[in-house]
């Protein structure tokens, strides 16, 4: 029934074509499964989500108003987008959305660590890096007991090795959550 | 009944919100409301909604795996 309700081939059809597959029996069954199966992560409250949203808004504003080289602006905005996507996906994916975001962030840092290294003494780069690391630490404090996957662990291990030598302020991003995933 | 935060709970949350959307709207508009998608470009929203739906399919697969791997009491 759920798979019928999610068929993306007729998104222009009326919502009733889909919602008839989501009757009270389906929802009751899901609620029973939710109770019977173990929890796989800590639930972020609405306040937590609003707080993270506000932090990302501030970080975006800081980057957009800083007098950074264009390449660095793109670098930091890419990380903001990764986190914004994780926030949007949280409703569906739960804490796993932040695992995926973490993997993407580590990979991006690994690819661009030379760029950050060249500008690591720039005050504005240090400020933006610090703020980005603060956001990740904030997430790490709240998203506990993240369900791990072999794929995520593999990526994190490879990413942590690759970023050895990256900007000091970004290293807590890798080490903090990578330790949590072990 | 204590409800745990897991794939079943997430599916319940998302599907409940979808089912509560006004009957006259299109499924695309309903999913856009559920996922908070905003764009004037309908094709862009379509792509985003399809990507989100693929995430829900992943959750359904995850739920099936979890149910198969869980030992339930005999009475269930």
mmCIF file of C-alpha atoms in Angstrom:
data_model
loop_
_atom_site.group_PDB
_atom_site.id
_atom_site.type_symbol
_atom_site.label_atom_id
_atom_site.label_comp_id
_atom_site.label_asym_id
_atom_site.label_seq_id
_atom_site.Cartn_x
_atom_site.Cartn_y
_atom_site.Cartn_z
ATOM 1 C CA UNK A 1 0.000 0.000 0.000
ATOM 2 C CA UNK A 2 2.799 2.416 0.905
ATOM 3 C CA UNK A 3 4.590 1.781 -2.365
ATOM 4 C CA UNK A 4 1.372 2.599 -4.283
ATOM 5 C CA UNK A 5 1.078 5.786 -2.244
ATOM 6 C CA UNK A 6 4.604 6.840 -3.217
ATOM 7 C CA UNK A 7 4.409 6.164 -6.967
ATOM 8 C CA UNK A 8 6.085 9.222 -8.512
ATOM 9 C CA UNK A 9 4.767 8.567 -12.037
ATOM 10 C CA UNK A 10 1.578 10.581 -11.561
ATOM 11 C CA UNK A 11 2.508 13.527 -9.402
ATOM 12 C CA UNK A 12 0.045 15.740 -11.278
ATOM 13 C CA UNK A 13 -2.853 13.513 -10.216
ATOM 14 C CA UNK A 14 -5.107 14.592 -7.328
ATOM 15 C CA UNK A 15 -3.758 13.910 -3.873
ATOM 16 C CA UNK A 16 -6.780 11.665 -3.204
ATOM 17 C CA UNK A 17 -5.404 9.147 -5.750
ATOM 18 C CA UNK A 18 -2.498 8.634 -3.388
ATOM 19 C CA UNK A 19 -3.938 9.271 0.047
ATOM 20 C CA UNK A 20 -6.529 6.492 -0.401
ATOM 21 C CA UNK A 21 -3.607 4.101 -0.025
ATOM 22 C CA UNK A 22 -2.699 5.703 3.304
ATOM 23 C CA UNK A 23 -5.752 4.731 5.326
ATOM 24 C CA UNK A 24 -5.964 4.437 9.107
ATOM 25 C CA UNK A 25 -5.002 0.759 8.960
ATOM 26 C CA UNK A 26 -1.687 1.556 7.243
ATOM 27 C CA UNK A 27 -0.949 4.366 9.687
ATOM 28 C CA UNK A 28 -1.871 2.177 12.677
ATOM 29 C CA UNK A 29 0.394 -0.600 11.390
ATOM 30 C CA UNK A 30 3.285 1.843 11.027
ATOM 31 C CA UNK A 31 2.700 3.182 14.521
ATOM 32 C CA UNK A 32 2.729 -0.370 15.881
ATOM 33 C CA UNK A 33 5.983 -1.069 14.013
ATOM 34 C CA UNK A 34 7.465 2.133 15.420
ATOM 35 C CA UNK A 35 6.663 0.969 18.933
ATOM 36 C CA UNK A 36 7.819 -2.609 18.364
ATOM 37 C CA UNK A 37 11.109 -1.862 16.601
ATOM 38 C CA UNK A 38 14.085 -0.375 18.443
ATOM 39 C CA UNK A 39 14.809 3.332 18.277
ATOM 40 C CA UNK A 40 17.639 4.268 15.934
ATOM 41 C CA UNK A 41 18.462 7.785 16.977
ATOM 42 C CA UNK A 42 17.627 10.726 19.145
ATOM 43 C CA UNK A 43 14.750 12.869 17.991
ATOM 44 C CA UNK A 44 15.565 16.508 17.378
ATOM 45 C CA UNK A 45 12.883 18.754 18.823
ATOM 46 C CA UNK A 46 11.236 21.552 16.872
ATOM 47 C CA UNK A 47 13.362 23.973 18.919
ATOM 48 C CA UNK A 48 16.518 22.088 17.906
ATOM 49 C CA UNK A 49 15.541 22.263 14.241
ATOM 50 C CA UNK A 50 14.723 25.976 14.506
ATOM 51 C CA UNK A 51 18.060 26.544 16.268
ATOM 52 C CA UNK A 52 19.991 24.745 13.556
ATOM 53 C CA UNK A 53 18.103 26.653 10.890
ATOM 54 C CA UNK A 54 19.033 29.943 12.580
ATOM 55 C CA UNK A 55 22.689 28.926 12.828
ATOM 56 C CA UNK A 56 22.804 28.071 9.136
ATOM 57 C CA UNK A 57 21.155 31.377 8.264
ATOM 58 C CA UNK A 58 23.777 33.247 10.304
ATOM 59 C CA UNK A 59 26.606 31.248 8.755
ATOM 60 C CA UNK A 60 25.327 31.948 5.241
ATOM 61 C CA UNK A 61 25.099 35.656 6.036
ATOM 62 C CA UNK A 62 28.627 35.670 7.473
ATOM 63 C CA UNK A 63 30.018 34.059 4.317
ATOM 64 C CA UNK A 64 28.060 36.216 1.903
ATOM 65 C CA UNK A 65 29.130 39.457 3.603
ATOM 66 C CA UNK A 66 32.794 38.492 4.073
ATOM 67 C CA UNK A 67 35.441 39.781 1.669
ATOM 68 C CA UNK A 68 36.666 36.299 0.786
ATOM 69 C CA UNK A 69 37.962 35.124 -2.612
ATOM 70 C CA UNK A 70 35.179 33.708 -4.788
ATOM 71 C CA UNK A 71 36.578 30.177 -4.576
ATOM 72 C CA UNK A 72 36.392 30.257 -0.770
ATOM 73 C CA UNK A 73 32.876 31.689 -0.802
ATOM 74 C CA UNK A 74 31.832 28.776 -3.043
ATOM 75 C CA UNK A 75 33.635 26.363 -0.726
ATOM 76 C CA UNK A 76 31.823 27.543 2.414
ATOM 77 C CA UNK A 77 28.444 27.957 0.702
ATOM 78 C CA UNK A 78 28.720 24.362 -0.506
ATOM 79 C CA UNK A 79 29.041 23.264 3.129
ATOM 80 C CA UNK A 80 26.056 25.387 4.115
ATOM 81 C CA UNK A 81 24.017 23.725 1.354
ATOM 82 C CA UNK A 82 25.100 20.264 2.559
ATOM 83 C CA UNK A 83 23.773 21.099 6.020
ATOM 84 C CA UNK A 84 20.600 22.724 4.685
ATOM 85 C CA UNK A 85 19.882 19.568 2.672
ATOM 86 C CA UNK A 86 20.455 17.440 5.782
ATOM 87 C CA UNK A 87 18.008 19.597 7.699
ATOM 88 C CA UNK A 88 15.363 19.168 4.993
ATOM 89 C CA UNK A 89 16.009 15.419 4.721
ATOM 90 C CA UNK A 90 15.857 14.921 8.486
ATOM 91 C CA UNK A 91 12.099 14.494 8.404
ATOM 92 C CA UNK A 92 12.470 11.470 6.136
ATOM 93 C CA UNK A 93 15.908 10.093 6.946
ATOM 94 C CA UNK A 94 16.271 10.955 10.612
ATOM 95 C CA UNK A 95 19.819 11.201 12.024
ATOM 96 C CA UNK A 96 21.085 9.283 8.985
ATOM 97 C CA UNK A 97 20.629 12.520 7.010
ATOM 98 C CA UNK A 98 23.459 14.020 9.063
ATOM 99 C CA UNK A 99 25.653 10.968 8.494
ATOM 100 C CA UNK A 100 25.237 11.454 4.740
ATOM 101 C CA UNK A 101 25.944 15.184 5.130
ATOM 102 C CA UNK A 102 29.040 14.432 7.153
ATOM 103 C CA UNK A 103 30.350 12.097 4.467
ATOM 104 C CA UNK A 104 29.751 14.780 1.803
ATOM 105 C CA UNK A 105 31.438 17.447 3.963
ATOM 106 C CA UNK A 106 34.501 15.280 4.594
ATOM 107 C CA UNK A 107 34.839 14.453 0.912
ATOM 108 C CA UNK A 108 34.558 18.112 -0.052
ATOM 109 C CA UNK A 109 37.161 19.146 2.518
ATOM 110 C CA UNK A 110 39.462 16.400 1.304
ATOM 111 C CA UNK A 111 39.225 17.580 -2.293
ATOM 112 C CA UNK A 112 39.740 21.255 -1.339
ATOM 113 C CA UNK A 113 42.091 21.037 1.608
ATOM 114 C CA UNK A 114 44.870 22.734 -0.410
ATOM 115 C CA UNK A 115 42.627 25.758 -0.941
ATOM 116 C CA UNK A 116 41.894 26.058 2.790
ATOM 117 C CA UNK A 117 45.518 25.481 3.697
ATOM 118 C CA UNK A 118 46.632 28.410 1.522
ATOM 119 C CA UNK A 119 44.243 30.778 3.333
ATOM 120 C CA UNK A 120 44.333 29.285 6.810
ATOM 121 C CA UNK A 121 45.809 32.444 8.383
ATOM 122 C CA UNK A 122 43.139 34.726 6.925
ATOM 123 C CA UNK A 123 41.001 36.032 9.803
ATOM 124 C CA UNK A 124 37.749 35.729 7.865
ATOM 125 C CA UNK A 125 38.566 32.170 6.795
ATOM 126 C CA UNK A 126 39.302 31.264 10.392
ATOM 127 C CA UNK A 127 36.023 32.869 11.496
ATOM 128 C CA UNK A 128 33.977 31.018 8.888
ATOM 129 C CA UNK A 129 35.775 27.721 9.605
ATOM 130 C CA UNK A 130 35.197 28.145 13.323
ATOM 131 C CA UNK A 131 31.509 28.866 12.806
ATOM 132 C CA UNK A 132 31.159 25.835 10.510
ATOM 133 C CA UNK A 133 32.907 23.622 13.065
ATOM 134 C CA UNK A 134 30.611 25.026 15.790
ATOM 135 C CA UNK A 135 27.545 23.994 13.769
ATOM 136 C CA UNK A 136 28.863 20.446 13.395
ATOM 137 C CA UNK A 137 29.701 20.223 17.088
ATOM 138 C CA UNK A 138 26.186 21.444 17.872
ATOM 139 C CA UNK A 139 24.787 18.665 15.654
ATOM 140 C CA UNK A 140 27.099 16.105 17.215
ATOM 141 C CA UNK A 141 25.831 16.955 20.701
ATOM 142 C CA UNK A 142 22.226 16.388 19.711
ATOM 143 C CA UNK A 143 22.315 13.578 17.179
ATOM 144 C CA UNK A 144 23.433 10.689 19.340
ATOM 145 C CA UNK A 145 23.372 6.969 18.654
ATOM 146 C CA UNK A 146 23.412 7.523 14.921
ATOM 147 C CA UNK A 147 22.681 4.379 13.038
ATOM 148 C CA UNK A 148 25.796 3.609 11.057
ATOM 149 C CA UNK A 149 26.260 1.831 7.807
ATOM 150 C CA UNK A 150 29.290 0.106 6.402
ATOM 151 C CA UNK A 151 29.280 2.516 3.484
ATOM 152 C CA UNK A 152 29.313 5.585 5.744
ATOM 153 C CA UNK A 153 32.119 4.169 7.869
ATOM 154 C CA UNK A 154 34.186 3.407 4.783
ATOM 155 C CA UNK A 155 33.764 6.927 3.461
ATOM 156 C CA UNK A 156 34.520 8.501 6.821
ATOM 157 C CA UNK A 157 37.671 6.431 7.253
ATOM 158 C CA UNK A 158 38.891 7.337 3.768
ATOM 159 C CA UNK A 159 37.943 10.988 4.227
ATOM 160 C CA UNK A 160 39.647 11.282 7.617
ATOM 161 C CA UNK A 161 42.864 9.939 6.120
ATOM 162 C CA UNK A 162 42.639 12.236 3.104
ATOM 163 C CA UNK A 163 42.112 15.424 5.102
ATOM 164 C CA UNK A 164 45.161 14.938 7.252
ATOM 165 C CA UNK A 165 46.718 18.398 7.064
ATOM 166 C CA UNK A 166 43.504 20.308 6.425
ATOM 167 C CA UNK A 167 42.728 23.577 8.202
ATOM 168 C CA UNK A 168 42.827 23.128 11.995
ATOM 169 C CA UNK A 169 39.400 24.638 12.516
ATOM 170 C CA UNK A 170 37.779 22.085 10.222
ATOM 171 C CA UNK A 171 39.380 19.053 11.805
ATOM 172 C CA UNK A 172 36.832 18.829 14.667
ATOM 173 C CA UNK A 173 34.226 18.224 11.973
ATOM 174 C CA UNK A 174 35.981 15.062 10.935
ATOM 175 C CA UNK A 175 37.297 13.805 14.252
ATOM 176 C CA UNK A 176 34.174 14.484 16.329
ATOM 177 C CA UNK A 177 31.604 12.660 14.278
ATOM 178 C CA UNK A 178 34.064 10.085 12.943
ATOM 179 C CA UNK A 179 34.706 9.019 16.546
ATOM 180 C CA UNK A 180 31.003 8.796 17.119
ATOM 181 C CA UNK A 181 30.628 6.529 14.115
ATOM 182 C CA UNK A 182 33.281 4.059 15.266
ATOM 183 C CA UNK B 1 2.192 2.821 23.761
ATOM 184 C CA UNK B 2 5.734 4.171 23.681
ATOM 185 C CA UNK B 3 6.788 5.045 20.156
ATOM 186 C CA UNK B 4 10.434 4.800 19.187
ATOM 187 C CA UNK B 5 12.131 7.094 16.734
ATOM 188 C CA UNK B 6 12.890 4.782 13.820
ATOM 189 C CA UNK B 7 12.077 4.259 10.142
ATOM 190 C CA UNK B 8 8.469 3.249 10.905
ATOM 191 C CA UNK B 9 7.959 6.408 12.943
ATOM 192 C CA UNK B 10 9.438 8.575 10.182
ATOM 193 C CA UNK B 11 7.214 6.955 7.552
ATOM 194 C CA UNK B 12 4.198 7.431 9.818
ATOM 195 C CA UNK B 13 5.044 11.114 10.303
ATOM 196 C CA UNK B 14 5.548 11.857 6.612
ATOM 197 C CA UNK B 15 2.578 9.841 5.351
ATOM 198 C CA UNK B 16 0.244 11.297 7.984
ATOM 199 C CA UNK B 17 1.203 14.805 6.938
ATOM 200 C CA UNK B 18 0.671 13.921 3.272
ATOM 201 C CA UNK B 19 -2.719 12.322 3.949
ATOM 202 C CA UNK B 20 -3.857 15.501 5.713
ATOM 203 C CA UNK B 21 -3.277 17.695 2.649
ATOM 204 C CA UNK B 22 -6.428 19.124 0.991
ATOM 205 C CA UNK B 23 -8.025 16.588 -1.351
ATOM 206 C CA UNK B 24 -8.329 19.013 -4.273
ATOM 207 C CA UNK B 25 -4.617 19.659 -4.672
ATOM 208 C CA UNK B 26 -2.195 17.736 -6.861
ATOM 209 C CA UNK B 27 0.096 15.134 -5.359
ATOM 210 C CA UNK B 28 3.068 17.292 -6.366
ATOM 211 C CA UNK B 29 1.698 20.284 -4.459
ATOM 212 C CA UNK B 30 0.956 18.071 -1.469
ATOM 213 C CA UNK B 31 4.458 16.591 -1.366
ATOM 214 C CA UNK B 32 5.912 20.085 -1.825
ATOM 215 C CA UNK B 33 3.975 21.223 1.238
ATOM 216 C CA UNK B 34 5.122 18.193 3.255
ATOM 217 C CA UNK B 35 8.776 18.650 2.342
ATOM 218 C CA UNK B 36 8.775 22.452 2.392
ATOM 219 C CA UNK B 37 9.842 22.724 -1.247
ATOM 220 C CA UNK B 38 9.643 26.260 -2.602
ATOM 221 C CA UNK B 39 10.314 27.281 -6.161
ATOM 222 C CA UNK B 40 8.444 28.936 -8.977
ATOM 223 C CA UNK B 41 9.932 26.459 -11.414
ATOM 224 C CA UNK B 42 7.559 23.496 -11.414
ATOM 225 C CA UNK B 43 10.109 21.207 -13.063
ATOM 226 C CA UNK B 44 12.564 22.007 -10.301
ATOM 227 C CA UNK B 45 9.997 21.122 -7.638
ATOM 228 C CA UNK B 46 9.148 17.936 -9.553
ATOM 229 C CA UNK B 47 12.771 16.816 -9.446
ATOM 230 C CA UNK B 48 13.076 17.684 -5.759
ATOM 231 C CA UNK B 49 9.858 15.866 -4.887
ATOM 232 C CA UNK B 50 10.956 12.771 -6.808
ATOM 233 C CA UNK B 51 14.297 12.808 -4.979
ATOM 234 C CA UNK B 52 12.487 13.030 -1.637
ATOM 235 C CA UNK B 53 10.184 10.175 -2.624
ATOM 236 C CA UNK B 54 13.231 8.045 -3.405
ATOM 237 C CA UNK B 55 14.411 8.720 0.158
ATOM 238 C CA UNK B 56 11.071 7.468 1.475
ATOM 239 C CA UNK B 57 11.428 4.318 -0.644
ATOM 240 C CA UNK B 58 14.799 3.827 1.059
ATOM 241 C CA UNK B 59 13.019 4.122 4.397
ATOM 242 C CA UNK B 60 10.469 1.495 3.318
ATOM 243 C CA UNK B 61 13.321 -0.861 2.375
ATOM 244 C CA UNK B 62 15.013 -0.147 5.710
ATOM 245 C CA UNK B 63 11.796 -0.862 7.573
ATOM 246 C CA UNK B 64 11.377 -4.179 5.758
ATOM 247 C CA UNK B 65 14.940 -5.206 6.617
ATOM 248 C CA UNK B 66 14.433 -4.238 10.255
ATOM 249 C CA UNK B 67 11.173 -6.155 10.516
ATOM 250 C CA UNK B 68 12.742 -9.236 8.972
ATOM 251 C CA UNK B 69 15.642 -8.996 11.418
ATOM 252 C CA UNK B 70 13.519 -8.482 14.529
ATOM 253 C CA UNK B 71 12.168 -11.285 16.707
ATOM 254 C CA UNK B 72 8.631 -10.373 17.653
ATOM 255 C CA UNK B 73 6.672 -11.941 20.536
ATOM 256 C CA UNK B 74 4.716 -15.066 19.453
ATOM 257 C CA UNK B 75 1.343 -13.369 19.949
ATOM 258 C CA UNK B 76 2.161 -10.828 17.209
#
